[in-house]
């Protein structure tokens, strides 16, 4: 189990996260929804140390790490438990699709080269891009790049994969193929935290929905709870605004 | 190590300083002629005439590949002979600064043509089309629309080329010109090169602040010329109503 | 004016004999510059206190003074500084046994170091922050991320400017005569002086430099293209 406790983050005077806590069970898919500026992305970035939190902890089982005071060693250990899929893909521009996956295994996880090669090819095959293995990111479409990004995270076999708005930067016609791949990741039983604006996807894939607004968790529950019986007024307003009629069709 | 004579350094500094006028003279004229030659070269290079294009291209390549000093020597040792045998002109009494200006005008012609060409190409072609569509003729469109924008793109490079000329011109001491560096070299040699350190420090204290000043001036100029700045100035000057 | 073409042809091999000296001077200077510019760029990027101020002043002074002046300074002043130092530590090294080439490498590297430093610093800053974040998130440590991901991309960005600096360094070797090192230009000066055919001698080296630098530029462009091959999208 992963336990995120009392995470706070402010940029100067602006408080972006105010005491956020979250539990994720093994194999669980948690989807975080919320309006822009609600702190969803910041939460992911704090628990992966891409931002330094002002307070809070993350625990993988018994291994509790302080998000504010973590040492370099703590950070490296925590990151090696995590995988991250970025909104803007962030594929290594100087590496081919294959090398993008392989590099993480060899330089990031110290997997022996031969084994890493097999794993990388397998992961690329799994996202349907084996035929593109020698292409550089600049030669791939956005959807293809993001699928490589997913393969890169999955191949590392992390304890949890963090998805930061993985389809927000994509052209509309490429969103579908990417969401399909993410669904397959979910079906593999990998623990995931997904920040997204794709409502129907969230409903399909989530075991638990967390609704955030103004830097706090407003409400959490099963997709059914949240989408059809939201308790909090703010959740209702948000769903109404985002999906409008859709809610009532369920 | 012998001790440093501060008073000699100061003395040299003030003895050298007046010779800055010589340095400024060749910088100014080399740039002036260089830009004229450069404009012509850039025009040729952008033209559709393949012969003019090739000639200007070769000229630029040659200038890029040959050290200034070699070119200065060629002009200094070659030009008098050429003038005498072909035009009957005796250049014996011509001052060294003339050779310096000729050399660097030709070199800067190539460099500045590249600056102008890239500045011209940096302006979106749509700007020209729009100007023509509102009824300007090509020359007016160039003068009123393309040129001001290209000028802005060229500002940093123009600053660099002036600084380049200021520093590279110091080679003139080799053909006996007494500019800033030349004067320092001469003063030091009068004292049997005993005060090299003082001389070089004095020279550094002339060249360095001058380039700092030029760098600062051109950064400021660039800022003042930026579109954002112009908008700011306009909108703070008078109300712009939509 | 009649051109003494016979002299030009006879002098050419004498001059070409010194091409390796020119290349050696440039290569030595570039290698020294690579080491120091890497260090200086690191100091600037890490904002190492005090040292970063010193590096900034260094860059400013070097950019602000003629190369020939820098050569004078090294040639005239470095030996006496070294002599004083060697005497103090009783090393027994005689300063006059140090080959002039070493001063030339050092003097030529001053300017190259300054331009390399600026190019490297700007190139590293130009690499997208997301690249580093992605490297961290696959579990790389900061040094591994730097060597495997950031630096290779930064080199591609820095290379065009660095190539210009390399070419400028080759050109600047023509001033090495000011440090009593004989290379191509120095050889022409000597040959011209002996025969009083300066123009012909300089015309010879004009062509030598033209071919030499043109070839160097060509090779550097090829290298550059190869290093940034990942950038072109052909799919």
JSON list of C-alpha atoms in Angstrom, two decimals, chain B residues 23-151:
[
{"chain": "B", "resi": 23, "resn": "UNK", "atom": "CA", "xyz": [41.34, 53.67, -33.81]},
{"chain": "B", "resi": 24, "resn": "UNK", "atom": "CA", "xyz": [37.89, 55.21, -34.02]},
{"chain": "B", "resi": 25, "resn": "UNK", "atom": "CA", "xyz": [38.69, 56.64, -37.44]},
{"chain": "B", "resi": 26, "resn": "UNK", "atom": "CA", "xyz": [39.51, 53.29, -39.01]},
{"chain": "B", "resi": 27, "resn": "UNK", "atom": "CA", "xyz": [36.66, 51.56, -37.20]},
{"chain": "B", "resi": 28, "resn": "UNK", "atom": "CA", "xyz": [34.23, 54.16, -38.53]},
{"chain": "B", "resi": 29, "resn": "UNK", "atom": "CA", "xyz": [35.41, 54.17, -42.14]},
{"chain": "B", "resi": 30, "resn": "UNK", "atom": "CA", "xyz": [35.89, 50.42, -42.36]},
{"chain": "B", "resi": 31, "resn": "UNK", "atom": "CA", "xyz": [32.33, 49.95, -41.13]},
{"chain": "B", "resi": 32, "resn": "UNK", "atom": "CA", "xyz": [30.97, 52.62, -43.45]},
{"chain": "B", "resi": 33, "resn": "UNK", "atom": "CA", "xyz": [32.56, 51.18, -46.58]},
{"chain": "B", "resi": 34, "resn": "UNK", "atom": "CA", "xyz": [32.05, 47.65, -45.28]},
{"chain": "B", "resi": 35, "resn": "UNK", "atom": "CA", "xyz": [28.33, 48.17, -44.95]},
{"chain": "B", "resi": 36, "resn": "UNK", "atom": "CA", "xyz": [28.05, 49.70, -48.41]},
{"chain": "B", "resi": 37, "resn": "UNK", "atom": "CA", "xyz": [29.94, 46.80, -49.92]},
{"chain": "B", "resi": 38, "resn": "UNK", "atom": "CA", "xyz": [27.97, 44.40, -47.74]},
{"chain": "B", "resi": 39, "resn": "UNK", "atom": "CA", "xyz": [24.63, 45.80, -48.89]},
{"chain": "B", "resi": 40, "resn": "UNK", "atom": "CA", "xyz": [25.66, 45.33, -52.50]},
{"chain": "B", "resi": 41, "resn": "UNK", "atom": "CA", "xyz": [26.91, 41.82, -51.80]},
{"chain": "B", "resi": 42, "resn": "UNK", "atom": "CA", "xyz": [23.74, 40.88, -49.94]},
{"chain": "B", "resi": 43, "resn": "UNK", "atom": "CA", "xyz": [21.70, 42.24, -52.82]},
{"chain": "B", "resi": 44, "resn": "UNK", "atom": "CA", "xyz": [23.67, 40.10, -55.27]},
{"chain": "B", "resi": 45, "resn": "UNK", "atom": "CA", "xyz": [23.41, 37.07, -53.06]},
{"chain": "B", "resi": 46, "resn": "UNK", "atom": "CA", "xyz": [19.63, 37.40, -52.82]},
{"chain": "B", "resi": 47, "resn": "UNK", "atom": "CA", "xyz": [19.27, 38.14, -56.54]},
{"chain": "B", "resi": 48, "resn": "UNK", "atom": "CA", "xyz": [18.19, 35.55, -59.06]},
{"chain": "B", "resi": 49, "resn": "UNK", "atom": "CA", "xyz": [21.22, 36.09, -61.28]},
{"chain": "B", "resi": 50, "resn": "UNK", "atom": "CA", "xyz": [23.35, 32.94, -60.87]},
{"chain": "B", "resi": 51, "resn": "UNK", "atom": "CA", "xyz": [26.62, 34.69, -61.81]},
{"chain": "B", "resi": 52, "resn": "UNK", "atom": "CA", "xyz": [26.19, 37.48, -59.25]},
{"chain": "B", "resi": 53, "resn": "UNK", "atom": "CA", "xyz": [25.11, 34.90, -56.71]},
{"chain": "B", "resi": 54, "resn": "UNK", "atom": "CA", "xyz": [28.22, 32.79, -57.29]},
{"chain": "B", "resi": 55, "resn": "UNK", "atom": "CA", "xyz": [30.60, 35.76, -57.21]},
{"chain": "B", "resi": 56, "resn": "UNK", "atom": "CA", "xyz": [29.19, 37.12, -53.96]},
{"chain": "B", "resi": 57, "resn": "UNK", "atom": "CA", "xyz": [29.15, 33.62, -52.46]},
{"chain": "B", "resi": 58, "resn": "UNK", "atom": "CA", "xyz": [32.80, 33.04, -53.36]},
{"chain": "B", "resi": 59, "resn": "UNK", "atom": "CA", "xyz": [33.78, 36.45, -51.99]},
{"chain": "B", "resi": 60, "resn": "UNK", "atom": "CA", "xyz": [32.10, 35.67, -48.65]},
{"chain": "B", "resi": 61, "resn": "UNK", "atom": "CA", "xyz": [33.73, 32.23, -48.41]},
{"chain": "B", "resi": 62, "resn": "UNK", "atom": "CA", "xyz": [37.19, 33.57, -49.19]},
{"chain": "B", "resi": 63, "resn": "UNK", "atom": "CA", "xyz": [36.91, 36.30, -46.58]},
{"chain": "B", "resi": 64, "resn": "UNK", "atom": "CA", "xyz": [35.69, 33.83, -44.00]},
{"chain": "B", "resi": 65, "resn": "UNK", "atom": "CA", "xyz": [38.60, 31.48, -44.62]},
{"chain": "B", "resi": 66, "resn": "UNK", "atom": "CA", "xyz": [41.54, 33.87, -44.55]},
{"chain": "B", "resi": 67, "resn": "UNK", "atom": "CA", "xyz": [43.00, 35.44, -41.38]},
{"chain": "B", "resi": 68, "resn": "UNK", "atom": "CA", "xyz": [42.78, 39.25, -41.28]},
{"chain": "B", "resi": 69, "resn": "UNK", "atom": "CA", "xyz": [46.53, 39.59, -40.91]},
{"chain": "B", "resi": 70, "resn": "UNK", "atom": "CA", "xyz": [47.18, 37.74, -44.16]},
{"chain": "B", "resi": 71, "resn": "UNK", "atom": "CA", "xyz": [44.74, 39.93, -45.96]},
{"chain": "B", "resi": 72, "resn": "UNK", "atom": "CA", "xyz": [46.23, 43.06, -44.43]},
{"chain": "B", "resi": 73, "resn": "UNK", "atom": "CA", "xyz": [49.67, 41.98, -45.67]},
{"chain": "B", "resi": 74, "resn": "UNK", "atom": "CA", "xyz": [48.34, 41.32, -49.15]},
{"chain": "B", "resi": 75, "resn": "UNK", "atom": "CA", "xyz": [46.83, 44.78, -49.37]},
{"chain": "B", "resi": 76, "resn": "UNK", "atom": "CA", "xyz": [49.83, 46.47, -47.80]},
{"chain": "B", "resi": 77, "resn": "UNK", "atom": "CA", "xyz": [52.41, 44.78, -50.00]},
{"chain": "B", "resi": 78, "resn": "UNK", "atom": "CA", "xyz": [50.31, 44.27, -53.11]},
{"chain": "B", "resi": 79, "resn": "UNK", "atom": "CA", "xyz": [48.28, 47.43, -53.55]},
{"chain": "B", "resi": 80, "resn": "UNK", "atom": "CA", "xyz": [51.14, 49.93, -54.11]},
{"chain": "B", "resi": 81, "resn": "UNK", "atom": "CA", "xyz": [52.63, 47.76, -56.87]},
{"chain": "B", "resi": 82, "resn": "UNK", "atom": "CA", "xyz": [49.26, 47.27, -58.45]},
{"chain": "B", "resi": 83, "resn": "UNK", "atom": "CA", "xyz": [48.48, 50.98, -58.40]},
{"chain": "B", "resi": 84, "resn": "UNK", "atom": "CA", "xyz": [51.87, 51.93, -59.80]},
{"chain": "B", "resi": 85, "resn": "UNK", "atom": "CA", "xyz": [52.00, 49.53, -62.69]},
{"chain": "B", "resi": 86, "resn": "UNK", "atom": "CA", "xyz": [48.37, 49.68, -63.71]},
{"chain": "B", "resi": 87, "resn": "UNK", "atom": "CA", "xyz": [47.26, 53.19, -62.82]},
{"chain": "B", "resi": 88, "resn": "UNK", "atom": "CA", "xyz": [50.51, 55.05, -62.49]},
{"chain": "B", "resi": 89, "resn": "UNK", "atom": "CA", "xyz": [49.63, 56.08, -58.93]},
{"chain": "B", "resi": 90, "resn": "UNK", "atom": "CA", "xyz": [52.43, 56.35, -56.41]},
{"chain": "B", "resi": 91, "resn": "UNK", "atom": "CA", "xyz": [51.29, 55.20, -52.99]},
{"chain": "B", "resi": 92, "resn": "UNK", "atom": "CA", "xyz": [54.57, 55.76, -51.18]},
{"chain": "B", "resi": 93, "resn": "UNK", "atom": "CA", "xyz": [53.26, 58.67, -49.16]},
{"chain": "B", "resi": 94, "resn": "UNK", "atom": "CA", "xyz": [49.97, 57.09, -48.31]},
{"chain": "B", "resi": 95, "resn": "UNK", "atom": "CA", "xyz": [49.39, 56.66, -44.61]},
{"chain": "B", "resi": 96, "resn": "UNK", "atom": "CA", "xyz": [49.16, 53.16, -43.14]},
{"chain": "B", "resi": 97, "resn": "UNK", "atom": "CA", "xyz": [45.62, 53.86, -41.99]},
{"chain": "B", "resi": 98, "resn": "UNK", "atom": "CA", "xyz": [44.48, 53.84, -45.61]},
{"chain": "B", "resi": 99, "resn": "UNK", "atom": "CA", "xyz": [45.65, 50.25, -46.02]},
{"chain": "B", "resi": 100, "resn": "UNK", "atom": "CA", "xyz": [43.92, 49.32, -42.80]},
{"chain": "B", "resi": 101, "resn": "UNK", "atom": "CA", "xyz": [40.65, 50.86, -43.93]},
{"chain": "B", "resi": 102, "resn": "UNK", "atom": "CA", "xyz": [40.86, 49.23, -47.36]},
{"chain": "B", "resi": 103, "resn": "UNK", "atom": "CA", "xyz": [41.64, 45.82, -45.86]},
{"chain": "B", "resi": 104, "resn": "UNK", "atom": "CA", "xyz": [38.90, 45.83, -43.31]},
{"chain": "B", "resi": 105, "resn": "UNK", "atom": "CA", "xyz": [36.31, 47.41, -45.57]},
{"chain": "B", "resi": 106, "resn": "UNK", "atom": "CA", "xyz": [36.73, 44.46, -47.90]},
{"chain": "B", "resi": 107, "resn": "UNK", "atom": "CA", "xyz": [36.62, 41.97, -45.03]},
{"chain": "B", "resi": 108, "resn": "UNK", "atom": "CA", "xyz": [33.63, 43.60, -43.34]},
{"chain": "B", "resi": 109, "resn": "UNK", "atom": "CA", "xyz": [31.86, 43.74, -46.67]},
{"chain": "B", "resi": 110, "resn": "UNK", "atom": "CA", "xyz": [31.64, 39.98, -46.56]},
{"chain": "B", "resi": 111, "resn": "UNK", "atom": "CA", "xyz": [30.73, 39.77, -42.88]},
{"chain": "B", "resi": 112, "resn": "UNK", "atom": "CA", "xyz": [28.09, 42.49, -42.98]},
{"chain": "B", "resi": 113, "resn": "UNK", "atom": "CA", "xyz": [26.50, 41.04, -46.10]},
{"chain": "B", "resi": 114, "resn": "UNK", "atom": "CA", "xyz": [25.78, 37.90, -44.12]},
{"chain": "B", "resi": 115, "resn": "UNK", "atom": "CA", "xyz": [24.29, 39.96, -41.30]},
{"chain": "B", "resi": 116, "resn": "UNK", "atom": "CA", "xyz": [22.07, 41.84, -43.71]},
{"chain": "B", "resi": 117, "resn": "UNK", "atom": "CA", "xyz": [21.04, 38.76, -45.58]},
{"chain": "B", "resi": 118, "resn": "UNK", "atom": "CA", "xyz": [19.98, 36.88, -42.46]},
{"chain": "B", "resi": 119, "resn": "UNK", "atom": "CA", "xyz": [18.22, 39.97, -41.09]},
{"chain": "B", "resi": 120, "resn": "UNK", "atom": "CA", "xyz": [16.32, 40.34, -44.37]},
{"chain": "B", "resi": 121, "resn": "UNK", "atom": "CA", "xyz": [15.40, 36.66, -44.42]},
{"chain": "B", "resi": 122, "resn": "UNK", "atom": "CA", "xyz": [14.25, 36.84, -40.78]},
{"chain": "B", "resi": 123, "resn": "UNK", "atom": "CA", "xyz": [11.36, 39.08, -41.79]},
{"chain": "B", "resi": 124, "resn": "UNK", "atom": "CA", "xyz": [8.31, 37.03, -42.59]},
{"chain": "B", "resi": 125, "resn": "UNK", "atom": "CA", "xyz": [7.50, 37.09, -46.31]},
{"chain": "B", "resi": 126, "resn": "UNK", "atom": "CA", "xyz": [3.86, 37.71, -45.41]},
{"chain": "B", "resi": 127, "resn": "UNK", "atom": "CA", "xyz": [4.89, 41.19, -44.30]},
{"chain": "B", "resi": 128, "resn": "UNK", "atom": "CA", "xyz": [5.93, 42.05, -47.82]},
{"chain": "B", "resi": 129, "resn": "UNK", "atom": "CA", "xyz": [2.84, 40.51, -49.36]},
{"chain": "B", "resi": 130, "resn": "UNK", "atom": "CA", "xyz": [0.60, 42.44, -46.99]},
{"chain": "B", "resi": 131, "resn": "UNK", "atom": "CA", "xyz": [2.41, 45.69, -47.80]},
{"chain": "B", "resi": 132, "resn": "UNK", "atom": "CA", "xyz": [2.01, 45.14, -51.51]},
{"chain": "B", "resi": 133, "resn": "UNK", "atom": "CA", "xyz": [-1.64, 44.20, -51.04]},
{"chain": "B", "resi": 134, "resn": "UNK", "atom": "CA", "xyz": [-2.41, 47.50, -49.35]},
{"chain": "B", "resi": 135, "resn": "UNK", "atom": "CA", "xyz": [-1.00, 49.19, -52.43]},
{"chain": "B", "resi": 136, "resn": "UNK", "atom": "CA", "xyz": [2.66, 49.94, -51.71]},
{"chain": "B", "resi": 137, "resn": "UNK", "atom": "CA", "xyz": [5.17, 49.50, -54.51]},
{"chain": "B", "resi": 138, "resn": "UNK", "atom": "CA", "xyz": [8.11, 47.16, -53.79]},
{"chain": "B", "resi": 139, "resn": "UNK", "atom": "CA", "xyz": [10.53, 49.93, -52.91]},
{"chain": "B", "resi": 140, "resn": "UNK", "atom": "CA", "xyz": [8.13, 51.57, -50.49]},
{"chain": "B", "resi": 141, "resn": "UNK", "atom": "CA", "xyz": [7.30, 48.19, -48.99]},
{"chain": "B", "resi": 142, "resn": "UNK", "atom": "CA", "xyz": [10.99, 47.54, -48.46]},
{"chain": "B", "resi": 143, "resn": "UNK", "atom": "CA", "xyz": [11.67, 50.96, -47.01]},
{"chain": "B", "resi": 144, "resn": "UNK", "atom": "CA", "xyz": [8.64, 51.23, -44.74]},
{"chain": "B", "resi": 145, "resn": "UNK", "atom": "CA", "xyz": [7.93, 47.63, -43.75]},
{"chain": "B", "resi": 146, "resn": "UNK", "atom": "CA", "xyz": [10.83, 45.24, -44.36]},
{"chain": "B", "resi": 147, "resn": "UNK", "atom": "CA", "xyz": [13.80, 47.46, -43.54]},
{"chain": "B", "resi": 148, "resn": "UNK", "atom": "CA", "xyz": [12.69, 48.59, -40.04]},
{"chain": "B", "resi": 149, "resn": "UNK", "atom": "CA", "xyz": [12.01, 44.99, -39.02]},
{"chain": "B", "resi": 150, "resn": "UNK", "atom": "CA", "xyz": [15.25, 43.70, -40.53]},
{"chain": "B", "resi": 151, "resn": "UNK", "atom": "CA", "xyz": [17.15, 46.47, -38.77]}
]
